[in-house]
XYZ file of C-alpha atoms in Angstrom:
777
model
C 178.848 -104.464 25.900
C 176.099 -102.182 23.594
C 174.082 -103.652 21.657
C 174.290 -102.679 17.637
C 176.582 -102.353 14.809
C 179.831 -100.084 15.132
C 180.632 -97.907 11.996
C 183.935 -95.843 11.521
C 184.881 -94.024 8.238
C 188.155 -95.060 8.789
C 186.994 -98.177 7.487
C 186.707 -97.604 4.131
C 189.073 -94.432 3.656
C 192.274 -95.741 5.029
C 192.273 -99.731 4.888
C 191.587 -102.164 2.435
C 192.446 -104.734 4.872
C 189.614 -103.938 7.612
C 186.797 -104.470 5.361
C 183.316 -103.529 6.410
C 180.816 -106.282 7.269
C 177.823 -106.467 4.381
C 175.928 -107.253 2.915
C 175.023 -110.231 4.759
C 174.521 -113.382 3.602
C 171.214 -114.086 1.766
C 169.549 -117.219 2.674
C 166.865 -117.123 0.404
C 162.796 -116.694 0.991
C 162.406 -116.708 4.613
C 158.832 -116.411 6.109
C 157.345 -113.249 6.068
C 156.827 -112.642 9.622
C 160.240 -111.433 11.051
C 163.730 -112.463 9.280
C 166.843 -111.991 10.975
C 170.469 -111.940 9.916
C 173.723 -112.448 11.580
C 175.459 -109.080 13.770
C 178.655 -107.698 14.219
C 181.067 -109.542 16.133
C 182.605 -108.138 18.887
C 186.118 -109.360 17.692
C 185.404 -107.113 15.185
C 183.930 -104.340 17.000
C 186.715 -103.838 19.181
C 189.340 -103.882 16.284
C 187.156 -100.899 14.527
C 187.197 -99.176 17.505
C 191.424 -99.520 18.232
C 191.697 -98.891 13.902
C 189.195 -96.114 13.555
C 190.521 -93.871 16.880
C 194.284 -94.569 15.308
C 193.904 -93.490 12.332
C 191.760 -90.178 13.272
C 194.896 -88.928 14.534
C 196.425 -88.096 10.846
C 193.028 -86.827 9.694
C 191.377 -83.212 10.339
C 188.737 -82.402 12.032
C 184.993 -81.307 11.048
C 184.736 -77.331 10.980
C 181.478 -75.687 11.597
C 182.062 -74.344 7.786
C 182.631 -77.630 6.795
C 179.536 -78.807 7.644
C 177.650 -76.159 5.379
C 179.826 -77.420 2.498
C 178.392 -81.273 3.002
C 176.529 -81.897 -0.647
C 173.237 -83.880 -0.672
C 171.514 -85.249 -3.732
C 167.734 -85.008 -4.101
C 166.258 -87.148 -6.955
C 164.044 -84.748 -8.867
C 163.083 -87.507 -11.455
C 164.069 -90.794 -13.249
C 163.128 -91.814 -16.765
C 160.960 -94.500 -17.095
C 163.003 -96.812 -18.688
C 165.404 -96.072 -15.261
C 168.174 -94.998 -17.513
C 168.549 -91.434 -16.327
C 168.524 -89.953 -13.225
C 168.108 -86.178 -12.953
C 169.514 -84.656 -9.299
C 169.727 -81.515 -7.393
C 173.260 -81.585 -5.375
C 172.707 -78.958 -2.440
C 174.829 -77.457 0.232
C 173.769 -75.654 3.035
C 176.631 -72.940 1.924
C 174.457 -72.100 -1.012
C 171.244 -71.406 1.013
C 171.972 -70.426 4.023
C 169.303 -67.021 3.816
C 166.105 -66.621 3.818
C 163.728 -64.061 3.885
C 161.318 -64.819 7.147
C 159.360 -61.945 7.535
C 158.157 -63.190 4.215
C 156.968 -66.759 5.985
C 152.969 -67.236 5.420
C 153.474 -64.570 2.497
C 151.736 -66.837 -0.558
C 154.186 -65.375 -3.054
C 157.254 -66.363 -1.482
C 159.273 -69.118 -2.143
C 162.370 -69.770 -0.235
C 164.953 -70.348 -2.874
C 167.411 -74.089 -2.760
C 170.016 -73.403 -5.136
C 171.233 -76.648 -6.469
C 173.921 -78.051 -9.089
C 171.955 -79.796 -11.638
C 172.931 -83.150 -13.122
C 171.604 -85.672 -15.163
C 173.503 -89.265 -14.256
C 173.221 -92.205 -16.661
C 172.838 -95.009 -14.182
C 174.490 -97.832 -16.389
C 177.259 -96.022 -17.196
C 177.669 -93.719 -14.082
C 178.717 -90.964 -16.746
C 177.439 -87.226 -15.280
C 176.123 -84.255 -17.488
C 176.350 -80.792 -15.712
C 173.236 -78.323 -16.964
C 173.441 -75.142 -16.770
C 176.281 -72.808 -16.066
C 176.415 -72.547 -11.964
C 173.701 -72.765 -9.333
C 169.927 -73.082 -10.377
C 166.626 -73.001 -8.034
C 164.954 -75.786 -9.351
C 161.244 -76.432 -8.458
C 160.543 -79.139 -10.822
C 162.123 -81.197 -13.141
C 160.403 -84.515 -15.677
C 161.863 -85.961 -18.534
C 159.905 -86.737 -21.111
C 158.915 -90.738 -21.286
C 161.358 -91.834 -23.796
C 163.883 -90.342 -21.743
C 165.274 -87.875 -24.599
C 164.372 -84.176 -22.996
C 164.076 -83.074 -19.454
C 161.852 -80.426 -18.529
C 162.592 -77.811 -15.951
C 160.892 -75.449 -13.445
C 163.258 -72.865 -12.233
C 162.039 -69.633 -10.066
C 163.062 -66.395 -9.078
C 161.802 -63.137 -7.853
C 160.527 -59.596 -9.527
C 161.815 -56.371 -8.070
C 158.250 -56.156 -6.457
C 159.122 -59.574 -4.951
C 156.526 -61.611 -6.816
C 157.334 -64.844 -8.155
C 159.244 -65.260 -12.015
C 159.524 -68.398 -13.453
C 161.012 -69.604 -16.018
C 160.977 -73.083 -18.256
C 163.781 -75.004 -19.458
C 164.482 -77.908 -22.333
C 167.388 -79.584 -21.790
C 168.224 -82.240 -24.723
C 170.106 -85.346 -23.275
C 171.608 -86.441 -26.735
C 172.797 -82.862 -27.796
C 173.463 -81.532 -24.031
C 171.973 -78.369 -24.790
C 169.781 -76.164 -22.131
C 167.269 -73.586 -23.890
C 165.389 -71.508 -22.095
C 161.334 -71.829 -23.266
C 159.930 -68.641 -24.250
C 158.196 -66.584 -21.370
C 154.140 -65.439 -21.919
C 153.178 -62.617 -19.469
C 149.891 -63.999 -20.014
C 150.845 -67.221 -19.600
C 153.031 -67.585 -16.309
C 153.811 -71.257 -14.879
C 152.897 -70.769 -10.839
C 156.176 -71.422 -8.879
C 154.124 -74.231 -6.757
C 153.189 -76.072 -10.220
C 153.783 -79.510 -10.598
C 155.454 -80.535 -14.372
C 155.215 -82.753 -16.677
C 154.507 -84.019 -19.915
C 151.926 -84.800 -22.662
C 152.250 -88.757 -23.715
C 153.763 -87.937 -26.826
C 156.299 -85.595 -25.690
C 155.645 -82.636 -27.626
C 154.439 -80.051 -24.858
C 154.962 -79.372 -21.298
C 151.682 -79.736 -18.631
C 151.996 -77.270 -16.130
C 149.562 -75.186 -13.919
C 149.517 -71.492 -15.106
C 148.535 -68.220 -12.682
C 147.786 -64.763 -13.733
C 149.938 -62.220 -12.305
C 146.916 -60.177 -10.631
C 146.637 -63.311 -8.244
C 149.907 -63.256 -7.235
C 149.830 -58.932 -6.521
C 146.484 -59.525 -4.730
C 147.705 -62.269 -2.269
C 151.098 -60.547 -1.541
C 148.693 -57.110 -0.972
C 147.017 -59.221 1.519
C 150.284 -60.107 3.525
C 151.672 -56.758 3.270
C 148.121 -55.563 5.011
C 148.194 -58.620 7.958
C 151.703 -57.997 8.479
C 152.226 -54.064 8.133
C 148.626 -52.139 8.951
C 148.510 -49.499 10.086
C 145.530 -50.673 10.658
C 144.742 -54.959 11.044
C 141.170 -56.059 11.949
C 140.466 -59.812 12.335
C 137.194 -60.771 13.699
C 135.250 -63.872 13.725
C 134.698 -64.855 10.242
C 134.546 -68.685 9.914
C 137.908 -68.900 8.504
C 140.844 -67.366 10.440
C 142.955 -64.856 8.258
C 146.417 -66.598 8.080
C 144.269 -69.590 7.191
C 142.697 -67.949 4.178
C 145.561 -66.190 3.044
C 147.925 -69.108 2.997
C 145.652 -70.682 0.239
C 145.507 -68.258 -2.020
C 148.210 -69.681 -3.947
C 145.904 -72.167 -4.731
C 144.300 -70.508 -7.466
C 145.853 -71.385 -10.235
C 144.724 -73.679 -13.981
C 146.533 -76.622 -15.876
C 147.963 -75.698 -18.933
C 149.985 -77.631 -21.938
C 153.018 -75.318 -23.294
C 154.016 -75.676 -26.401
C 158.301 -75.553 -25.281
C 159.097 -74.142 -28.788
C 156.808 -70.673 -28.533
C 155.920 -70.860 -24.735
C 152.209 -70.498 -26.091
C 149.743 -71.581 -23.228
C 146.652 -74.443 -24.376
C 144.359 -73.852 -20.932
C 143.094 -77.207 -20.242
C 140.086 -76.064 -17.463
C 139.682 -72.478 -15.881
C 141.333 -71.229 -12.976
C 140.438 -73.315 -9.699
C 141.204 -73.389 -6.273
C 143.221 -76.305 -6.556
C 145.428 -78.198 -3.819
C 146.895 -80.639 -6.329
C 146.486 -81.597 -9.302
C 147.214 -84.985 -12.192
C 146.852 -85.753 -15.492
C 145.530 -89.163 -16.720
C 148.221 -91.855 -17.997
C 146.596 -90.887 -21.393
C 146.933 -87.176 -20.967
C 142.786 -87.010 -22.003
C 141.815 -85.812 -18.538
C 142.949 -83.065 -15.877
C 141.980 -84.776 -12.237
C 141.978 -82.323 -9.555
C 141.621 -81.590 -5.302
C 139.862 -78.251 -5.215
C 140.013 -76.341 -2.261
C 136.228 -76.101 -0.775
C 136.867 -75.657 3.134
C 134.328 -73.153 4.494
C 136.255 -72.523 7.502
C 139.000 -73.419 9.294
C 139.354 -76.996 10.732
C 141.087 -77.305 14.520
C 141.206 -80.534 13.697
C 143.550 -80.865 11.372
C 146.291 -78.345 10.783
C 145.731 -76.376 8.014
C 143.173 -79.063 7.121
C 141.743 -78.617 3.901
C 137.920 -80.049 2.713
C 138.854 -81.440 -0.780
C 136.593 -81.972 -3.763
C 137.678 -84.673 -6.446
C 136.822 -82.795 -10.093
C 137.681 -83.718 -13.811
C 137.836 -82.310 -17.377
C 138.203 -83.948 -20.417
C 140.461 -82.217 -22.915
C 138.051 -79.746 -25.392
C 135.021 -80.198 -22.579
C 133.263 -76.937 -21.931
C 133.293 -77.572 -17.790
C 134.611 -79.706 -15.166
C 132.822 -82.713 -13.825
C 132.402 -83.349 -9.628
C 133.490 -86.669 -8.887
C 133.316 -86.698 -5.471
C 132.345 -83.655 -2.746
C 134.206 -82.763 -0.128
C 131.657 -83.859 2.461
C 132.623 -87.404 1.569
C 135.962 -87.440 1.119
C 136.358 -84.469 3.376
C 140.427 -84.211 4.403
C 141.490 -87.739 3.453
C 143.994 -88.273 0.765
C 143.013 -90.339 -2.293
C 145.544 -92.568 -3.423
C 145.614 -93.126 -7.014
C 145.917 -95.523 -9.885
C 148.688 -95.245 -12.361
C 146.455 -95.006 -14.876
C 144.868 -92.020 -13.065
C 141.313 -92.993 -13.518
C 141.072 -95.111 -10.020
C 141.494 -94.013 -6.874
C 141.034 -94.956 -2.892
C 140.790 -93.553 0.319
C 140.340 -94.601 4.015
C 137.403 -93.303 5.966
C 137.339 -94.584 9.924
C 139.084 -97.429 9.140
C 137.324 -98.652 6.269
C 138.665 -98.273 2.293
C 136.610 -96.939 -0.505
C 137.661 -96.612 -4.249
C 135.842 -94.510 -6.840
C 136.538 -94.341 -10.529
C 136.092 -91.183 -12.696
C 132.960 -91.746 -13.825
C 131.631 -90.714 -10.891
C 129.003 -92.505 -8.902
C 128.963 -93.627 -4.988
C 132.482 -94.558 -3.547
C 132.238 -98.369 -3.030
C 133.834 -100.218 0.326
C 135.900 -103.142 0.044
C 136.648 -103.601 3.657
C 132.829 -103.027 4.959
C 132.489 -103.225 8.432
C 129.567 -105.430 9.965
C 126.542 -104.052 10.179
C 125.421 -103.127 14.087
C 122.434 -103.874 15.647
C 120.119 -100.675 16.948
C 122.240 -99.199 20.134
C 124.806 -101.815 19.354
C 128.740 -100.103 20.263
C 130.927 -100.580 17.350
C 133.799 -103.243 17.885
C 137.083 -101.451 19.029
C 139.147 -104.919 17.743
C 137.133 -104.913 14.467
C 140.237 -104.321 11.728
C 141.139 -100.487 10.785
C 142.893 -100.376 7.310
C 144.848 -97.925 5.712
C 145.528 -97.454 1.931
C 148.961 -98.013 0.825
C 149.010 -98.299 -3.183
C 147.526 -99.814 -6.431
C 149.036 -102.585 -8.203
C 150.065 -101.348 -11.922
C 147.089 -102.669 -13.617
C 144.611 -101.323 -10.866
C 143.281 -103.977 -9.721
C 144.508 -104.710 -6.444
C 145.017 -102.656 -3.698
C 147.914 -102.962 -0.989
C 146.367 -102.228 2.744
C 147.736 -102.171 6.043
C 146.590 -102.367 9.414
C 147.859 -102.858 13.096
C 148.235 -106.833 12.224
C 149.757 -106.983 8.734
C 149.778 -106.228 5.063
C 147.001 -107.103 2.573
C 146.259 -107.399 -1.146
C 142.467 -107.307 -1.974
C 141.175 -107.405 -5.301
C 139.477 -104.012 -6.417
C 136.787 -105.508 -7.930
C 134.748 -107.796 -5.291
C 137.040 -106.717 -1.975
C 138.000 -110.431 -1.468
C 141.559 -109.681 0.586
C 144.445 -111.769 1.331
C 147.005 -111.151 4.403
C 150.714 -111.338 2.692
C 152.738 -110.422 5.643
C 151.485 -110.488 9.389
C 152.739 -108.346 11.972
C 152.670 -108.912 15.586
C 150.468 -106.306 17.017
C 151.009 -107.532 21.075
C 154.557 -106.897 20.661
C 155.054 -103.551 18.407
C 158.535 -102.801 19.189
C 160.009 -106.393 18.455
C 158.575 -106.048 14.710
C 161.162 -105.202 11.680
C 160.356 -101.436 10.705
C 158.804 -102.102 7.450
C 157.795 -99.677 4.259
C 156.148 -100.525 1.380
C 158.265 -99.018 -1.838
C 156.604 -100.205 -5.065
C 154.688 -102.713 -7.008
C 157.011 -104.279 -9.948
C 155.603 -103.919 -12.867
C 153.787 -107.593 -12.998
C 151.938 -107.200 -9.872
C 153.103 -110.047 -7.756
C 155.823 -108.318 -5.651
C 156.514 -105.479 -3.881
C 159.598 -103.481 -2.885
C 160.184 -103.206 0.592
C 162.523 -101.402 3.022
C 163.701 -103.358 5.672
C 165.209 -102.634 9.423
C 165.175 -104.495 12.335
C 164.243 -103.288 15.314
C 166.870 -103.902 17.438
C 170.476 -103.225 15.453
C 171.257 -101.506 12.393
C 170.430 -104.744 9.822
C 168.880 -102.570 7.223
C 168.407 -102.772 3.408
C 165.809 -103.418 0.990
C 163.575 -106.866 0.783
C 160.783 -108.133 -2.011
C 157.061 -109.131 -0.394
C 156.547 -112.287 -3.092
C 152.976 -111.706 -3.012
C 151.861 -115.778 -4.139
C 154.320 -117.432 -1.678
C 153.834 -114.757 0.978
C 157.971 -114.486 1.626
C 159.948 -111.614 2.265
C 163.320 -111.782 0.208
C 166.566 -109.944 1.222
C 167.707 -108.385 -2.078
C 170.011 -106.489 0.368
C 170.723 -106.019 4.036
C 173.813 -104.700 5.985
C 174.539 -102.047 8.493
C 174.364 -99.261 5.776
C 171.578 -96.328 5.329
C 169.213 -96.711 2.421
C 167.043 -93.791 1.670
C 165.115 -92.469 -0.966
C 164.578 -95.716 -2.714
C 163.008 -95.424 -6.430
C 162.007 -98.088 -8.886
C 161.921 -97.138 -12.393
C 158.479 -97.004 -14.466
C 159.893 -100.434 -16.431
C 160.771 -102.237 -12.626
C 164.559 -102.662 -14.618
C 166.474 -100.134 -12.360
C 166.642 -98.978 -8.427
C 167.885 -95.752 -7.531
C 168.666 -95.169 -3.855
C 170.885 -93.150 -1.474
C 173.069 -95.078 0.740
C 175.084 -94.071 3.423
C 177.821 -96.062 5.658
C 176.255 -94.499 8.678
C 179.490 -92.281 9.187
C 179.760 -90.219 6.007
C 177.267 -88.433 3.842
C 174.883 -90.411 1.481
C 176.084 -91.245 -2.143
C 173.695 -91.973 -4.931
C 173.198 -95.966 -6.137
C 171.695 -97.640 -8.456
C 171.140 -101.366 -8.737
C 169.434 -103.927 -11.052
C 165.944 -105.259 -9.373
C 167.289 -108.502 -7.520
C 170.112 -106.102 -6.841
C 173.371 -108.335 -8.376
C 174.448 -105.236 -9.791
C 174.847 -102.084 -7.896
C 176.732 -99.244 -9.112
C 177.624 -95.896 -7.395
C 176.693 -92.634 -9.299
C 178.045 -89.529 -7.294
C 181.018 -89.009 -5.238
C 179.649 -85.314 -3.968
C 181.956 -84.550 -0.794
C 185.568 -86.178 -2.117
C 187.128 -83.588 0.342
C 185.563 -85.288 3.280
C 187.680 -88.138 3.101
C 190.487 -86.313 4.728
C 187.695 -85.558 7.389
C 187.793 -87.388 10.969
C 184.884 -88.384 11.702
C 183.259 -90.294 15.003
C 182.260 -93.849 14.635
C 178.913 -94.691 16.053
C 177.181 -97.293 17.947
C 173.583 -98.636 18.494
C 172.904 -98.384 22.433
C 170.247 -100.032 24.379
C 169.426 -99.362 27.742
C 166.492 -98.966 30.198
C 164.096 -95.787 30.961
C 163.221 -95.603 34.198
C 159.787 -97.137 33.584
C 161.724 -100.629 32.718
C 161.114 -99.836 29.077
C 163.998 -100.906 26.391
C 165.028 -97.629 24.316
C 167.415 -97.138 21.930
C 170.091 -94.452 21.203
C 172.982 -93.458 18.936
C 176.312 -93.022 20.373
C 178.993 -91.234 18.727
C 182.241 -91.710 19.845
C 184.783 -88.791 20.433
C 187.663 -88.512 17.675
C 190.769 -90.284 18.950
C 188.650 -92.721 21.228
C 190.464 -94.339 24.461
C 189.014 -96.974 25.914
C 189.429 -96.527 30.019
C 189.028 -93.156 29.165
C 185.865 -90.963 30.458
C 184.617 -88.081 27.919
C 182.714 -85.066 28.269
C 179.292 -86.347 26.810
C 176.509 -84.292 25.279
C 173.154 -85.058 24.535
C 170.994 -83.998 22.123
C 166.985 -84.770 22.857
C 164.054 -84.982 20.987
C 161.615 -87.545 20.500
C 162.651 -91.108 19.399
C 166.638 -91.851 17.298
C 167.526 -95.427 16.027
C 169.362 -94.952 12.637
C 173.284 -93.084 12.657
C 174.274 -91.461 9.345
C 176.449 -88.438 8.779
C 175.293 -85.808 11.754
C 177.329 -82.353 11.578
C 176.916 -81.198 14.741
C 177.845 -84.408 16.125
C 181.063 -84.618 14.238
C 181.730 -81.040 15.181
C 181.872 -81.835 18.776
C 183.064 -85.104 18.513
C 186.112 -83.535 16.973
C 186.519 -81.152 19.589
C 186.595 -84.589 22.179
C 183.073 -84.965 23.248
C 180.848 -88.154 23.379
C 177.461 -87.415 21.192
C 174.380 -89.727 22.367
C 170.808 -89.596 20.651
C 168.709 -90.763 23.432
C 164.974 -91.890 22.743
C 162.743 -91.331 25.396
C 158.474 -92.822 25.469
C 156.182 -90.458 25.590
C 152.741 -90.790 27.192
C 149.974 -88.712 26.461
C 148.820 -86.376 29.469
C 152.455 -86.228 31.115
C 154.810 -86.129 28.270
C 157.308 -84.449 30.294
C 157.884 -86.947 32.479
C 159.245 -88.632 29.768
C 163.135 -86.989 29.663
C 163.519 -87.042 32.797
C 162.869 -90.955 32.577
C 164.678 -91.366 29.695
C 167.593 -89.630 29.386
C 168.824 -89.629 32.966
C 168.720 -93.667 32.423
C 170.400 -93.065 28.914
C 173.052 -90.978 31.069
C 173.377 -94.008 33.669
C 173.769 -96.659 30.649
C 176.703 -94.090 29.295
C 178.760 -94.282 32.911
C 178.114 -97.858 33.333
C 179.819 -98.377 29.831
C 182.906 -96.095 31.323
C 182.173 -93.793 28.253
C 180.537 -90.729 29.953
C 182.004 -88.214 32.442
C 179.436 -88.083 35.418
C 180.363 -84.750 36.376
C 180.370 -83.315 32.830
C 177.489 -83.979 30.901
C 175.423 -81.668 28.814
C 172.262 -81.542 27.178
C 170.491 -79.425 24.286
C 167.748 -80.055 21.850
C 165.831 -77.699 19.207
C 162.234 -76.817 19.022
C 160.548 -80.001 20.922
C 163.816 -80.528 21.820
C 164.683 -77.418 23.359
C 161.519 -77.753 24.975
C 161.935 -80.906 26.229
C 165.896 -79.652 27.496
C 164.563 -77.028 29.985
C 162.056 -79.163 31.052
C 164.725 -81.650 31.656
C 166.561 -79.239 34.221
C 163.631 -78.395 35.776
C 163.968 -82.237 36.993
C 167.052 -82.771 37.570
C 170.945 -81.062 37.985
C 173.021 -83.838 36.799
C 173.807 -81.314 33.007
C 176.514 -78.750 33.762
C 175.666 -77.190 30.802
C 172.402 -77.260 28.433
C 171.576 -75.264 25.360
C 167.428 -74.820 24.092
C 167.404 -73.952 20.463
C 163.813 -72.483 19.463
C 162.219 -74.289 22.353
C 159.063 -73.139 24.076
C 159.113 -72.538 27.859
C 155.781 -71.385 28.305
C 152.659 -73.409 27.314
C 150.175 -70.964 27.899
C 151.518 -67.828 25.818
C 152.604 -70.431 23.288
C 149.226 -71.875 23.363
C 147.893 -69.498 21.039
C 151.003 -67.735 19.423
C 152.579 -68.338 15.860
C 149.042 -67.021 14.003
C 151.299 -67.833 10.599
C 151.090 -71.379 11.221
C 147.333 -71.277 11.788
C 145.996 -73.907 14.133
C 149.479 -75.421 15.014
C 150.458 -73.917 17.885
C 146.962 -75.440 19.409
C 146.646 -78.371 17.924
C 150.270 -79.291 18.727
C 148.897 -79.586 22.632
C 145.484 -80.700 22.450
C 145.987 -83.169 19.599
C 149.565 -84.407 18.402
C 153.230 -83.533 19.353
C 153.209 -81.439 22.886
C 150.625 -84.731 23.550
C 149.208 -82.838 26.440
C 145.381 -84.477 25.441
C 142.822 -81.589 25.531
C 142.081 -77.878 25.619
C 144.041 -74.882 27.812
C 140.658 -74.812 29.563
C 139.751 -79.264 30.044
C 143.313 -79.508 31.378
C 144.684 -75.951 32.686
C 147.175 -77.916 35.265
C 149.011 -80.052 32.772
C 149.509 -76.948 30.744
C 150.950 -75.227 33.919
C 152.899 -78.612 34.648
C 154.432 -78.556 31.398
C 155.516 -75.130 31.398
C 158.949 -74.805 32.782
C 158.566 -71.575 33.398
C 156.770 -71.898 36.349
C 159.620 -74.344 37.648
C 162.660 -72.083 36.683
C 163.777 -71.598 40.075
C 164.755 -75.219 40.229
C 167.500 -75.117 37.596
C 170.971 -75.095 37.904
C 172.621 -75.812 35.172
C 173.831 -72.987 33.147
C 171.891 -72.795 30.030
C 172.214 -70.783 26.740
C 168.753 -70.326 24.860
C 169.294 -68.819 21.454
C 166.270 -67.724 19.206
C 165.648 -66.574 15.742
C 163.679 -63.188 16.094
C 161.631 -63.959 12.852
C 160.479 -67.454 13.608
C 157.576 -68.750 13.058
C 156.962 -71.423 14.869
C 158.541 -70.663 18.694
C 158.554 -67.526 19.094
C 161.740 -65.533 20.273
C 159.290 -64.070 23.142
C 159.495 -67.918 24.438
C 163.225 -66.957 24.835
C 162.649 -63.555 25.799
C 160.544 -65.083 29.342
C 163.142 -67.699 29.890
C 166.075 -65.365 29.726
C 164.130 -62.622 32.061
C 163.131 -65.154 34.391
C 166.065 -66.537 34.997
C 167.922 -63.786 35.353
C 165.674 -62.325 38.043
C 165.970 -65.726 39.996
C 169.615 -65.118 39.672
C 170.726 -68.059 36.943
C 173.509 -68.200 35.482
C 172.010 -67.563 31.462
C 172.712 -66.104 28.306
C 170.386 -65.933 25.106
C 171.767 -65.192 21.810
C 169.522 -63.579 18.989
C 169.828 -64.046 15.799
C 167.414 -60.893 14.497
C 166.522 -61.960 10.911
C 166.801 -65.509 11.692
C 163.962 -68.345 11.822
C 162.819 -71.345 13.383
C 166.421 -72.565 12.215
C 168.060 -69.161 13.958
C 171.140 -68.230 11.616
C 170.460 -66.979 8.791
C 173.223 -67.036 7.001
C 176.756 -68.603 6.280
C 178.932 -66.109 8.412
C 175.540 -66.422 11.532
C 175.680 -70.243 10.687
C 179.389 -70.836 11.593
C 179.059 -68.297 14.680
C 175.613 -70.549 15.617
C 177.984 -74.107 15.865
C 181.112 -72.308 17.304
C 179.028 -70.625 19.957
C 177.384 -74.240 20.777
C 180.623 -75.478 21.158
C 182.158 -72.830 23.286
C 179.389 -72.929 25.845
C 180.436 -76.464 26.456
C 183.688 -75.722 26.443
C 183.052 -73.257 29.116
C 181.231 -75.881 31.676
C 182.528 -79.184 30.761
C 186.250 -78.961 30.103
C 188.098 -77.377 33.034
C 188.676 -80.897 33.964
C 191.257 -83.543 32.504
C 190.234 -86.931 31.304
C 190.017 -89.519 34.256
C 190.886 -93.180 33.653
C 188.547 -95.758 34.723
C 188.287 -99.625 34.438
C 185.591 -100.979 32.314
């Protein structure tokens, strides 16, 4: 039997007699190493399969248009007392078009139209803010939760940003626009907050002349008519991408729109106000040349300026901070950062950073200990006296004052795959416990726990087969807001008390989906060709009947584990396909063989289970998954249909392409996702080996390749190379270009529907000629 929890939305939608299991019983505090809980029984699994399949016959299947109408909620802000949460409800249907030709333009911000709502987390009452959709960039409550500030964005006829500030009065339910001053234009990439007394907004302002100059630089680089690029310290696209960082922080009067600058204009990577509102602190971009080790790597100098002071003070220069990201204390006056596994702290008063995890001093000519503990910074306690640090062997709490640290949670670094998946979310206000997101490593038991720092125990607050995401705790610790999905339906927003005894559902974003048949899912374990245990997510075809084999589609990328609503999988399942998301074990230097070892092993597993028809297997992937798909086809002919969406096929031509992404396409093979492990000149044979273009003569599988002409990541030339090479070789291939599309090729509602339906049609053409066969399982 497969390993994991079986979930079907029909268990919730149509029957109170077959209730979903969970949450699991609370067993109180357990040792903070690896707590366990009970899984689903075989009897319940069989009952769920039968019930889901039979009930699905009375529901409609998901369509391509339905996929675009699924609403998701983003938490924009949570009031400090946890009473109110501002959310943006978003649909792809309302955001299907982006001007991809302006990708990299520092004055272009792709729209994200949402329905804005303010929800009372105690009563569930919902206030819809404004009339219709708004392009909300930021939202912030005053500390008392009485008012909500909003930053929205539009465009001028010249294509420059046009921002607006708004004030929503919670009690009166009124929305008023803040008067716009021409000399105080709020930057579209501004943060938004309030002064401590809630009387003024704090935002970044930007000179319209800076926007004009930035857009002009972009137009020259893309439109010429003559473009000259030379061996300057900074790549042109890298330099231009930083132009929208020229901003100043100001306080804005909501009544008049008048802005009082806090500081002069600077190239700010980001900024923050101290909790008491007396200082603005920012990371100033002082990068002098393009960094090939970090994508868009930025050397930041930390500066601060006191209200009313004539000039800023340098707190830490870029030669020390380098590209590290500092973590800030709640009051904004203390920060910590990691440098080669060593943790340093410093406050705004200056001086030198102080190590709280000093490494042993080495004798002359001695080599560093490769087994020495290497730390990362997680977060400060509320009062700033403690730091949570993480390493490969566990979590530690360190005293900021003297660096004394204590291990509060143990991780087995020798068996990483057997450790639970843990993420530190937030300290409680008292500083004696930490909220932790928890997930078992081999089954769908997920939830939220509390790590008691005194007893070093991890206590389960909620744990079941649901998917928990976007978890936020209010500042006073009274409320936790999170999204939850049963693993099948789209997530909804919930609120709970700190101990999760009072869980309230706050939204019902997709009531129409109750009338749709959604695929049940299961976690499946298997071993790749090297014997390594891997996991993948199986979604059953709608109306699944045990004993029948089904055409099965594999969507590949890197690793998959958690389920959740997947529109394309639901679309394919509704058309009679089993859909599987397999994991692979990628190895630096030879990643290409991983898909042959892992995906084929996953196919064998589903065939052995009696689910997949071995003669009707399909495979597709997007971006890195598209690259993997075509590489896989050069290694095996087991798949009878394949689709490459925005995937590369030529590592050599791709290596220095995509200039709008800076050094991304050289960095990926050298140091990150592509895992070649070095430069083209160090390992030319690896680049050739991982370029499917050199082995396309081996391909026997009919291939559909889809690209967007404006893709800044994987240029459409990659699909052009693939198409014309396969044509030259007499292979079965089709190339679909979306002329206005980007990395996600379709660029309108109509194109999105066309895109999804084309994928289904391609699989139907090659995987559905046969009738279903019967097997014994």
